[in-house]
Short mmCIF file of C-alpha atoms in Angstrom, two decimals:
data_model
loop_
_atom_site.label_atom_id
_atom_site.label_comp_id
_atom_site.label_asym_id
_atom_site.label_seq_id
_atom_site.Cartn_x
_atom_site.Cartn_y
_atom_site.Cartn_z
CA UNK Q 208 106.71 74.60 97.20
CA UNK Q 209 105.32 71.19 98.12
CA UNK Q 210 107.44 69.29 100.59
CA UNK Q 211 107.26 66.25 102.83
CA UNK Q 212 104.91 66.16 105.78
CA UNK Q 213 107.90 65.97 108.10
CA UNK Q 214 109.48 69.23 106.94
CA UNK Q 215 106.44 71.17 105.74
CA UNK Q 216 103.59 73.11 107.28
CA UNK Q 217 100.14 71.57 106.76
CA UNK Q 218 97.66 73.92 105.08
CA UNK Q 219 94.33 73.51 103.31
CA UNK Q 220 94.14 74.07 99.55
CA UNK Q 221 91.28 73.07 97.27
CA UNK Q 222 89.69 71.03 100.04
CA UNK Q 223 92.81 68.99 100.78
CA UNK Q 224 95.61 69.17 103.28
CA UNK Q 225 99.03 69.72 101.71
CA UNK Q 226 102.44 70.38 103.21
CA UNK Q 227 104.25 73.47 101.99
CA UNK Q 228 107.72 74.76 102.71
CA UNK Q 229 107.36 77.94 104.81
CA UNK Q 230 110.46 79.75 103.52
CA UNK Q 231 108.72 82.85 102.11
CA UNK Q 232 106.71 83.27 105.31
CA UNK Q 233 109.77 82.95 107.53
CA UNK Q 234 111.71 85.42 105.37
CA UNK Q 235 108.86 87.94 105.43
CA UNK Q 236 108.50 87.60 109.19
CA UNK Q 237 112.22 88.02 109.78
CA UNK Q 238 112.59 91.08 107.53
CA UNK Q 239 109.21 92.68 108.20
CA UNK Q 240 108.56 92.84 104.45
CA UNK Q 241 105.04 92.11 103.21
CA UNK Q 242 104.38 89.37 100.66
CA UNK Q 243 103.05 90.70 97.35
CA UNK Q 244 102.22 88.37 94.48
CA UNK Q 245 101.54 89.15 90.83
CA UNK Q 246 99.30 87.48 88.30
CA UNK Q 247 97.93 88.09 84.86
CA UNK Q 248 94.39 89.02 83.88
CA UNK Q 249 92.82 89.14 80.45
CA UNK Q 250 90.40 91.97 79.78
CA UNK Q 251 88.02 92.37 76.85
CA UNK Q 252 86.48 95.61 75.73
CA UNK Q 253 82.90 95.13 74.47
CA UNK Q 254 83.39 98.18 72.24
CA UNK Q 255 86.33 96.51 70.44
CA UNK Q 256 85.69 92.75 70.00
CA UNK Q 257 88.82 90.71 69.43
CA UNK Q 258 91.10 93.24 71.14
CA UNK Q 259 91.85 91.47 74.39
CA UNK Q 260 94.38 93.04 76.70
CA UNK Q 261 96.57 91.51 79.36
CA UNK Q 262 97.34 93.28 82.62
CA UNK Q 263 99.61 92.43 85.48
CA UNK Q 264 97.65 92.61 88.73
CA UNK Q 265 99.32 92.73 92.14
CA UNK Q 266 97.81 91.36 95.33
CA UNK Q 267 97.22 93.38 98.44
CA UNK Q 268 100.29 93.18 100.70
CA UNK Q 269 100.15 90.26 103.12
CA UNK Q 270 101.53 91.65 106.37
CA UNK Q 271 102.96 89.11 108.79
CA UNK Q 272 103.26 90.21 112.39
CA UNK Q 273 106.13 89.09 114.55
CA UNK Q 274 104.62 87.02 117.33
CA UNK Q 275 106.05 85.12 120.25
CA UNK Q 276 104.41 81.91 118.98
CA UNK Q 277 106.41 81.57 115.77
CA UNK Q 278 104.89 78.24 114.71
CA UNK Q 279 101.33 79.59 114.94
CA UNK Q 280 102.32 82.76 113.05
CA UNK Q 281 103.96 80.71 110.26
CA UNK Q 282 100.95 78.41 109.98
CA UNK Q 283 98.54 81.37 109.93
CA UNK Q 284 100.58 83.32 107.38
CA UNK Q 285 101.00 80.36 105.05
CA UNK Q 286 97.28 79.53 105.25
CA UNK Q 287 96.39 83.16 104.47
CA UNK Q 288 98.68 83.08 101.42
CA UNK Q 289 97.19 79.73 100.29
CA UNK Q 290 93.64 81.07 100.59
CA UNK Q 291 94.54 84.12 98.50
CA UNK Q 292 96.34 81.97 95.90
CA UNK Q 293 93.40 79.54 95.66
CA UNK Q 294 90.90 82.39 95.23
CA UNK Q 295 93.07 83.84 92.46
CA UNK Q 296 93.20 80.51 90.62
CA UNK Q 297 89.42 80.11 90.87
CA UNK Q 298 88.78 83.53 89.31
CA UNK Q 299 87.62 83.43 85.66
CA UNK Q 300 90.47 84.21 83.23
CA UNK Q 301 88.54 86.83 81.22
CA UNK Q 302 86.63 89.85 82.36
CA UNK Q 303 84.54 92.11 80.18
CA UNK Q 304 85.38 95.70 80.98
CA UNK Q 305 85.51 98.99 79.22
CA UNK Q 306 89.16 99.87 78.84
CA UNK Q 307 90.15 102.52 81.34
CA UNK Q 308 87.72 101.19 83.95
CA UNK Q 309 89.32 100.61 87.35
CA UNK Q 310 89.62 96.93 88.31
#
């Protein structure tokens, strides 16, 4: 969630510095739970043109260690999440695969 520079954590996304609210990072650090995100992918089967399929794809768990330097850990965790999110958005929306192939 975008927020003001005064209350957010500065991170790099798409070549710019933005300030994001660190709530999910703080919650994950406090509980020890990893952050897992989900997104959709379209798949096409070259053997069956016009029969696209959608799949829900989950990210690898983002583990956030509890450190003594909380501010550095929050900044690092939020930047790692942003980098993963940006890479996911840059990925092409369709992928040609044979259905049943592991992705």
